[in-house]
Coordinates of C-alpha atoms in Angstrom, one line a residue:
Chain A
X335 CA 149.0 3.3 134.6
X336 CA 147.0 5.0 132.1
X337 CA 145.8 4.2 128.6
X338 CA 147.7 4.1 125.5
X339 CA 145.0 4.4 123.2
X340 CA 144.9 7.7 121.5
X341 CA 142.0 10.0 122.1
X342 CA 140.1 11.1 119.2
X343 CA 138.2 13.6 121.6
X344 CA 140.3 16.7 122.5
X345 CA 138.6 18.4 125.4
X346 CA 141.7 21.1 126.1
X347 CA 145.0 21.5 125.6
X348 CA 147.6 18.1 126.0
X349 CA 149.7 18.5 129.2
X350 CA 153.3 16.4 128.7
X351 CA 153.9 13.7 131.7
X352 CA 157.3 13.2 130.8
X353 CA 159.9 13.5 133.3
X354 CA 157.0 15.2 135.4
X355 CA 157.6 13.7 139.2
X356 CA 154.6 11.7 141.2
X357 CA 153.4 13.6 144.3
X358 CA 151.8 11.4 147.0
X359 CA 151.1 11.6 150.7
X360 CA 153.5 13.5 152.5
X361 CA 153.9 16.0 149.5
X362 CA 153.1 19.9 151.0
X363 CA 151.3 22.7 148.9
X364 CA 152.0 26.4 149.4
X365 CA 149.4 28.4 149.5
X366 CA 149.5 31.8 146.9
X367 CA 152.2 30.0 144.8
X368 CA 152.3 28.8 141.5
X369 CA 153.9 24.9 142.0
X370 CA 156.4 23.5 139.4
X371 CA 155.0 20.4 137.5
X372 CA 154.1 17.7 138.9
X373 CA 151.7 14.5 138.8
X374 CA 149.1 14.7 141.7
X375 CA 147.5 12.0 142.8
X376 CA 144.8 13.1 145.2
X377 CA 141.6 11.3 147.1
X378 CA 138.6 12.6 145.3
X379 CA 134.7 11.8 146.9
X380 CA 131.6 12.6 144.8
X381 CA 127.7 12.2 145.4
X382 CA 126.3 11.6 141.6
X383 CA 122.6 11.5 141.0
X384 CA 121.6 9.8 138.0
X385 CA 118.0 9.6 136.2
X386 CA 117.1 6.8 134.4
X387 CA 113.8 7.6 132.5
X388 CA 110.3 5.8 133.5
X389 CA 112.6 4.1 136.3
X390 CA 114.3 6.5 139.0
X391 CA 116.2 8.4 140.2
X392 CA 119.3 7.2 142.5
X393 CA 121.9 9.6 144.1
X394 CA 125.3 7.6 144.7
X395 CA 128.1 8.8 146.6
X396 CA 131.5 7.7 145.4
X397 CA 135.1 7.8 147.1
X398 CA 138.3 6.9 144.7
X399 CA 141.7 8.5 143.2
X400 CA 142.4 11.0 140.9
X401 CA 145.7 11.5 138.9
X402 CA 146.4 15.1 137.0
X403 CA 149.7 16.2 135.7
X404 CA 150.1 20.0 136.2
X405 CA 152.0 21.9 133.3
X406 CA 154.8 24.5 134.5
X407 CA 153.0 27.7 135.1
X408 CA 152.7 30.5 132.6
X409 CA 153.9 32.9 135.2
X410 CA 156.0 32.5 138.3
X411 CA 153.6 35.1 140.3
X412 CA 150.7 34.2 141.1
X413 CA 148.2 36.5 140.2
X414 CA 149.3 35.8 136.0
X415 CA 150.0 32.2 136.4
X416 CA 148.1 29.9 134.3
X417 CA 148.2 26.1 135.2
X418 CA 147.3 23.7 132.4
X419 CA 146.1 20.2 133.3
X420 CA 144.9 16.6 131.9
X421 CA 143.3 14.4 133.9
X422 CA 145.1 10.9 133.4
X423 CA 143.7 8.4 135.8
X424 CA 140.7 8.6 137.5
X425 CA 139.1 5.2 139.8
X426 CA 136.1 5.8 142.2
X427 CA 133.6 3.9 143.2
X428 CA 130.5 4.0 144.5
X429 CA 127.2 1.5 145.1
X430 CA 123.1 2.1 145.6
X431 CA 120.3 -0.8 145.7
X432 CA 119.4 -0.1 143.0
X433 CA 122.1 0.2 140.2
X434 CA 124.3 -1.8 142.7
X435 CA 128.2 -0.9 142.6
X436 CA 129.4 1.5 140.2
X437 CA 133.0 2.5 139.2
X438 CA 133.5 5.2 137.3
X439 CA 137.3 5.6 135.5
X440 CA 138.2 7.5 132.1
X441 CA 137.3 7.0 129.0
X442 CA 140.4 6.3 126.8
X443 CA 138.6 7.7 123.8
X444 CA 139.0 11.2 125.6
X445 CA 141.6 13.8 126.8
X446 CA 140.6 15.3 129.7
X447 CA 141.8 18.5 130.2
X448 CA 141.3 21.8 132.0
X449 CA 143.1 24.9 133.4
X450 CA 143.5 26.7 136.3
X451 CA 143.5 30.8 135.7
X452 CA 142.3 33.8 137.7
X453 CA 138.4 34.5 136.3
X454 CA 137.5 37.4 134.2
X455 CA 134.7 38.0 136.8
X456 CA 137.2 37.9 140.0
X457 CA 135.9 36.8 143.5
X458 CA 135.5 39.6 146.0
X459 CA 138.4 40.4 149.3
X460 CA 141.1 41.1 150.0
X461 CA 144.3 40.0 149.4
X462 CA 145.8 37.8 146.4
X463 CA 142.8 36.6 144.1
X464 CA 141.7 33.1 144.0
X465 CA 141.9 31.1 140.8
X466 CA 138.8 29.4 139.2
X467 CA 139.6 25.1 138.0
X468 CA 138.1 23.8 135.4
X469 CA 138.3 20.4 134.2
X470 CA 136.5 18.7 131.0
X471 CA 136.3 15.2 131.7
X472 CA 134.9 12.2 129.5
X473 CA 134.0 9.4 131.9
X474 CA 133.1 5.7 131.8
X475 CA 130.2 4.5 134.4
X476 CA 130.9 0.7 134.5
X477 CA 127.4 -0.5 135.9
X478 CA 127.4 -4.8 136.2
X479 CA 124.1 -4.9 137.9
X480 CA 122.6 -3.3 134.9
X481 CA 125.4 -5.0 132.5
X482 CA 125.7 -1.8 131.3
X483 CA 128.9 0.9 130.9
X484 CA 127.6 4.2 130.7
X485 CA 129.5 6.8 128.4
X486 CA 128.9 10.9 128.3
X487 CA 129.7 12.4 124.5
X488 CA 129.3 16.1 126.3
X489 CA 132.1 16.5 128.4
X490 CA 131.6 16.6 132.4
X491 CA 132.3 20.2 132.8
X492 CA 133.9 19.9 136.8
X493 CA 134.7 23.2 138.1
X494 CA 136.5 24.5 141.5
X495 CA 136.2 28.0 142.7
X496 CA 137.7 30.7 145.2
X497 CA 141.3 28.6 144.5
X498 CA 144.1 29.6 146.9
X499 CA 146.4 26.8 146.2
X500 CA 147.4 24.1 143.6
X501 CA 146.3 21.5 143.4
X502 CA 143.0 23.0 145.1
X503 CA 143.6 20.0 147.6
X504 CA 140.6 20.2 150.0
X505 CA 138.2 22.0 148.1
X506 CA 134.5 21.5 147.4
X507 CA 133.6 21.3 143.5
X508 CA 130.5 21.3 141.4
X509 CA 129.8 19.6 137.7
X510 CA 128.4 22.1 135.9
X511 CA 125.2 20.0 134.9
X512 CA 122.4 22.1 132.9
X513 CA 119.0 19.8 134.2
X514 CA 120.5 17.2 132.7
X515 CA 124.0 15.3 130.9
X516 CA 123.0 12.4 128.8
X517 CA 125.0 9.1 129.3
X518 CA 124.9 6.4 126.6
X519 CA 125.6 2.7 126.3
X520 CA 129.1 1.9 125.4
X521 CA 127.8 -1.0 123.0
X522 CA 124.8 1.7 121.4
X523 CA 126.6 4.9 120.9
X524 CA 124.8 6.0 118.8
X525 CA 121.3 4.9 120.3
X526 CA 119.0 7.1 122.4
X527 CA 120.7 8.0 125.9
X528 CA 120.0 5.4 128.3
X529 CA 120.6 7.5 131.9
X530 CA 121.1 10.8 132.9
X531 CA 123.6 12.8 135.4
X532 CA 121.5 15.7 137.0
X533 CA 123.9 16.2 139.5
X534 CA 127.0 16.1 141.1
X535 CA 128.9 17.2 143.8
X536 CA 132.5 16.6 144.5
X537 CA 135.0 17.2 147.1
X538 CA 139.2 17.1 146.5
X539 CA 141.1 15.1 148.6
X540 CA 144.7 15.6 149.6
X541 CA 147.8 13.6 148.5
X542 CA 147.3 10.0 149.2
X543 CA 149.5 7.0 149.2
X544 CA 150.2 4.3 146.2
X545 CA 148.4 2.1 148.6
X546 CA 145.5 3.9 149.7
X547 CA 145.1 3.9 145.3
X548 CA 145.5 0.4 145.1
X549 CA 142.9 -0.2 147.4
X550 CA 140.3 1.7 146.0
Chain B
X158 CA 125.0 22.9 101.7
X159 CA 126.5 21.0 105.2
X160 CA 130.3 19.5 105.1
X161 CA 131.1 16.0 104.4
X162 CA 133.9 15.8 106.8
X163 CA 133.6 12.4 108.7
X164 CA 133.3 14.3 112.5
X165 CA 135.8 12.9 115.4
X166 CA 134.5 14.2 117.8
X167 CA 130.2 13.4 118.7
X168 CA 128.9 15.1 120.7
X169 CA 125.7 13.2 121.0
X170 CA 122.9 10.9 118.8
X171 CA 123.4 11.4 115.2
X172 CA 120.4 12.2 113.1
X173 CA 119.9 11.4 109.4
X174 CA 119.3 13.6 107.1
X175 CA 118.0 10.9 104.3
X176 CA 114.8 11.8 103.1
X177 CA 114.3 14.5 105.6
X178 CA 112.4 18.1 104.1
X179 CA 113.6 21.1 104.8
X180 CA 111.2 23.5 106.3
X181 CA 111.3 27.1 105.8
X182 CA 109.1 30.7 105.7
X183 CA 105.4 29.9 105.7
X184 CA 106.2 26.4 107.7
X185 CA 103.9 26.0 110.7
X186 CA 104.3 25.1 114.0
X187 CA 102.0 22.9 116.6
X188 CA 102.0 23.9 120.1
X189 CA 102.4 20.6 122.0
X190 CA 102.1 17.9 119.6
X191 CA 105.8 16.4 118.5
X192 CA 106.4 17.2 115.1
X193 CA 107.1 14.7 111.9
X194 CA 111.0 15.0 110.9
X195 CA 112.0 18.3 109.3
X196 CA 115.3 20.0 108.2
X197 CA 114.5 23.2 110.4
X198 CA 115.8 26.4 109.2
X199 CA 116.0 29.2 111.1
X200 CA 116.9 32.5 112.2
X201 CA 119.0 33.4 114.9
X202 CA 120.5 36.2 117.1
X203 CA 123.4 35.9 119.7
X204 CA 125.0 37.9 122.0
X205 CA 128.3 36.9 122.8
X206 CA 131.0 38.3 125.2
X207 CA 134.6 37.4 124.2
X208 CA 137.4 37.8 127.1
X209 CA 141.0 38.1 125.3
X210 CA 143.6 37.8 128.0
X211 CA 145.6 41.1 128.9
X212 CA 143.6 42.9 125.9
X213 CA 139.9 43.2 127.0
X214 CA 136.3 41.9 127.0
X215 CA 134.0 42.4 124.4
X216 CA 130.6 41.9 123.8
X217 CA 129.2 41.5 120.2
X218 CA 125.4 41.1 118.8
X219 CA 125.1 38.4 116.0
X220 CA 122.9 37.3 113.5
X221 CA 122.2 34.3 111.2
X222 CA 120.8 31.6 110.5
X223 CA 120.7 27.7 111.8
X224 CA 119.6 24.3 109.6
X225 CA 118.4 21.8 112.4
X226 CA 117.3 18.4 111.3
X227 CA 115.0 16.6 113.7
X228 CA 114.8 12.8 114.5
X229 CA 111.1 11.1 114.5
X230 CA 109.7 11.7 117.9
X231 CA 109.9 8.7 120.2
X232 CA 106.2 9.0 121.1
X233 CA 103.1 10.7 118.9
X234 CA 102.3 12.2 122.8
X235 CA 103.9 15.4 123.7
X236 CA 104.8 14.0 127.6
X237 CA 106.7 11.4 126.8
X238 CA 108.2 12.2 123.4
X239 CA 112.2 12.7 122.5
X240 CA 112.7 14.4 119.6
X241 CA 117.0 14.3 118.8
X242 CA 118.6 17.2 116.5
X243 CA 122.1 17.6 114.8
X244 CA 122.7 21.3 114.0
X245 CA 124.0 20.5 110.5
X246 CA 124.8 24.1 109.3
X247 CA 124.9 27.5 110.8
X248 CA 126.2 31.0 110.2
X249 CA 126.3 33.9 112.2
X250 CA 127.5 37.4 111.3
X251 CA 128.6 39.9 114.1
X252 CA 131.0 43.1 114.5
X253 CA 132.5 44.7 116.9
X254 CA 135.3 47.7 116.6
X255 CA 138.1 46.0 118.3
X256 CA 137.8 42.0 116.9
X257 CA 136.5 43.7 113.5
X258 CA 133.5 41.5 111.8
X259 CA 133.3 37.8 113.3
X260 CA 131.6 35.0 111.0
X261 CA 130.7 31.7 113.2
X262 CA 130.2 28.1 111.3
X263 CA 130.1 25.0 112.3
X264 CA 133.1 23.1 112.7
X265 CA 133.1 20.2 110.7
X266 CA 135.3 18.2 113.0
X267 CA 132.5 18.1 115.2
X268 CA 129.5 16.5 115.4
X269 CA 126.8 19.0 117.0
X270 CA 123.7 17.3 118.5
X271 CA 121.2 18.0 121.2
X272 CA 117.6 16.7 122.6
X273 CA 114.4 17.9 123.5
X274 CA 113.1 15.9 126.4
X275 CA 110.7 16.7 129.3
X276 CA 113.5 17.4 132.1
X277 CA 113.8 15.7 135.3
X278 CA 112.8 18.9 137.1
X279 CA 109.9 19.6 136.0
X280 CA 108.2 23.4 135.1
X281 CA 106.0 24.7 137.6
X282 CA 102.6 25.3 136.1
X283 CA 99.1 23.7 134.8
X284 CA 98.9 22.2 132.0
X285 CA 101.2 20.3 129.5
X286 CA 105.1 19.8 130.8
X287 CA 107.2 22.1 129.1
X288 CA 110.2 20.5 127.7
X289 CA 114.3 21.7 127.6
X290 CA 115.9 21.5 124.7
X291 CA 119.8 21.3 124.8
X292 CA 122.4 21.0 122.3
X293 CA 126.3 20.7 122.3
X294 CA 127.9 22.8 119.7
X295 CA 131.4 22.8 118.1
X296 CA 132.3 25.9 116.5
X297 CA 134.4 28.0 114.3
X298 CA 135.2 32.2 114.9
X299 CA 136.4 33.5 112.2
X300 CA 138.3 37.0 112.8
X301 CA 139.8 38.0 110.3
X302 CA 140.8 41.5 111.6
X303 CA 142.4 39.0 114.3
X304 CA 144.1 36.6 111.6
X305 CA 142.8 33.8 113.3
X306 CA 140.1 31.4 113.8
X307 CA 139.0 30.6 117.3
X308 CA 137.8 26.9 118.3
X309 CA 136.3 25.5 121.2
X310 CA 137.4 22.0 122.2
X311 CA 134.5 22.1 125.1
X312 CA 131.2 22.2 123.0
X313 CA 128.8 25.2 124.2
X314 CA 126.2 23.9 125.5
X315 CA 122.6 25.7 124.5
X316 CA 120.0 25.3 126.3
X317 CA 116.3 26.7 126.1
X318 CA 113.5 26.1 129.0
X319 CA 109.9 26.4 128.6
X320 CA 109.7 24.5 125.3
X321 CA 106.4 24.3 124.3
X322 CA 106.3 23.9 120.5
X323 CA 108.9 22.2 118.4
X324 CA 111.2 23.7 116.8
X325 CA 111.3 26.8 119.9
X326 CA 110.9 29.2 117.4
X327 CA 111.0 33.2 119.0
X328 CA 112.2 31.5 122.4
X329 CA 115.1 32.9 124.5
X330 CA 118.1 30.6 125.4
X331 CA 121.3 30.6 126.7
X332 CA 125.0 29.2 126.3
X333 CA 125.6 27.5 129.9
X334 CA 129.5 28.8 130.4
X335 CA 130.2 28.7 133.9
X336 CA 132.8 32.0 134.1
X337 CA 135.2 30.9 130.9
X338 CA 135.0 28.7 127.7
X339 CA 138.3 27.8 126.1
X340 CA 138.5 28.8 122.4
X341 CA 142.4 28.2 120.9
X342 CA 143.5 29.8 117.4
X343 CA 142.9 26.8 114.9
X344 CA 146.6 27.0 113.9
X345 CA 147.5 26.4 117.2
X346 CA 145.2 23.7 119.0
X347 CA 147.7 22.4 121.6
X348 CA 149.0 25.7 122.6
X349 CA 147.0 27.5 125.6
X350 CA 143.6 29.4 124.5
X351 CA 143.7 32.6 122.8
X352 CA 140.8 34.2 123.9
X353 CA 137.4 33.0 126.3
X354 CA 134.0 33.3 125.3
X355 CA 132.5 34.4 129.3
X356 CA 128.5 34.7 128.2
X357 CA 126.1 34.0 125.5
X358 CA 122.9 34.8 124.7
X359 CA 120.7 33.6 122.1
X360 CA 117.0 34.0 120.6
X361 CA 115.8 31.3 118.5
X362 CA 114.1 33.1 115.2
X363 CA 111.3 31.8 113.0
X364 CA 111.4 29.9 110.0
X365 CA 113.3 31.9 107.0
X366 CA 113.8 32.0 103.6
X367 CA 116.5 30.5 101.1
X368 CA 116.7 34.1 100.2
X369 CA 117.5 35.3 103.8
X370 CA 119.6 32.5 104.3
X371 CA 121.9 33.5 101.4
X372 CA 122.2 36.8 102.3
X373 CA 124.0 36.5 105.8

């Protein structure tokens, strides 16, 4: 299901899906445990607010799939283990008056890539410590309304803290968005940004079916 | 003195350098009025805190200089103007005991660009809107000591508030890293990271000399 163009932007290290298993609904995730690889394919809901200068601002949430192949972990205890990912396929969609429906996927010019690895500046309690995910994604906003796809050139920097299991099914993320991440026209690269991302909010899903992905 | 390396990875608006001056000591700068195009060279300081797994963090002051070149402002009025930069040069000289003396360049793979815009959320105060200025950076560590050069596929993304002249000469800024930035040994750029860069801060310096320049 994903491209097979080759990305020319390397956001993190290349994560291998081959012979790496699907997971889907029904697939179970134990806590404090570093998983062998595998290809999740997870629900993922987001509420995006984008500024388009001397128009608006419009926050839009979305609901859609992600798919991320994990690489075998550097460790098979926990507390060492690093977890290497690449974001493969990503679908949601989302709709406002305004900019009317929007669906965001990846953009095949990119790797998307990220890692999963206990934080130089731990979290505080007991027990085991929680991981920190990271994720560096290059996206593709396809707008119609506006006849516009929207393209960021600085990676979407998503982030997941206080990690207790992977994948970090369930839990809330953040882009890390200084003020403001500039999104350009795919047919004017090179022209002045055309919209904003000031925000944006996500939450993981669980394991869904091929079905609930198709319908999205 | 920049490198003619085609870039692959852009990071955001190019910005010619054709018939662009370069501005150095004795160059002035207007509070609140956007500038004409200029080659802006400058000096810089950074302070930069390196995590190396299972080894240790370390925190080392730099100093340099940067070459910034400057786009025509997109309005003669300071509220609505946009002013695009490439950083087309930089170099940055900083020691510590344990990573010996690290020199940081641009790397020429990468095409490092920002913007100064007034921000979406706008300064409290009276007066003229203070703008931010943002740009995305691809870099190169060299540590020798280390044997190795250190790369970031994520850019850093620099950031200075307040901006109320152009260029934000003497102003303080900041790398926005939320808890970990990649960097991978350049021999090595599909194997996991080598080392983290976990804060940075920077102070933008005045206008310098060719003389200073050549003696970093």
């Amino acid at each position: 299901m994903s491209s097979s163009t080759t990305p020319t932007t390397v956001y993190g290290r290349p994560v291998t899906t081959d012979g790496v298993p699907n997971l889907y609904a029904g697939s179970t995730v134990t806590p404090w445990q570093p998983p062998v690889p595998g290809i999740d394919n997870l629900g993922i809901s987001s509420v995006d607010t984008f500024a388009v200068p001397g128009v608006g601002e419009y926050t839009v949430p979305f609901d859609g799939f992600v798919r991320v192949v994990r690489s075998e972990p550097t460790s098979q205890e926990w507390s060492n283990a690093e977890v290497y990912t690449n974001l493969i396929e990503m679908k949601m969609v989302g709709e406002c008056e305004e900019l009317g429906r929007i669906t965001v996927t990846l953009n095949p010019s990119c790797l998307s890539a990220g890692q999963i690895r206990t934080p130089f500046d731990p979290y505080a309690g007991e027990g085991p410590a929680a991981k920190a995910c990271r994720m560096a994604v290059g996206a593709i906003f396809d707008m119609p309304k506006l006849g516009m796809k929207l393209i960021n050139k600085e990676p979407i920097i998503l982030t997941i803290d206080d990690v207790r299991q992977i994948p970090p099914a369930g839990s809330p993320g953040k882009g890390q968005i200084y003020r403001m991440l500039p999104l350009h026209d795919s047919r004017r690269l090179e022209d002045a940004p055309v919209a904003y991302v000031t925000s944006l909010r996500f939450t993981m899903g669980g394991y869904i079916s091929p079905e609930k992905m198709a319908a999205v």
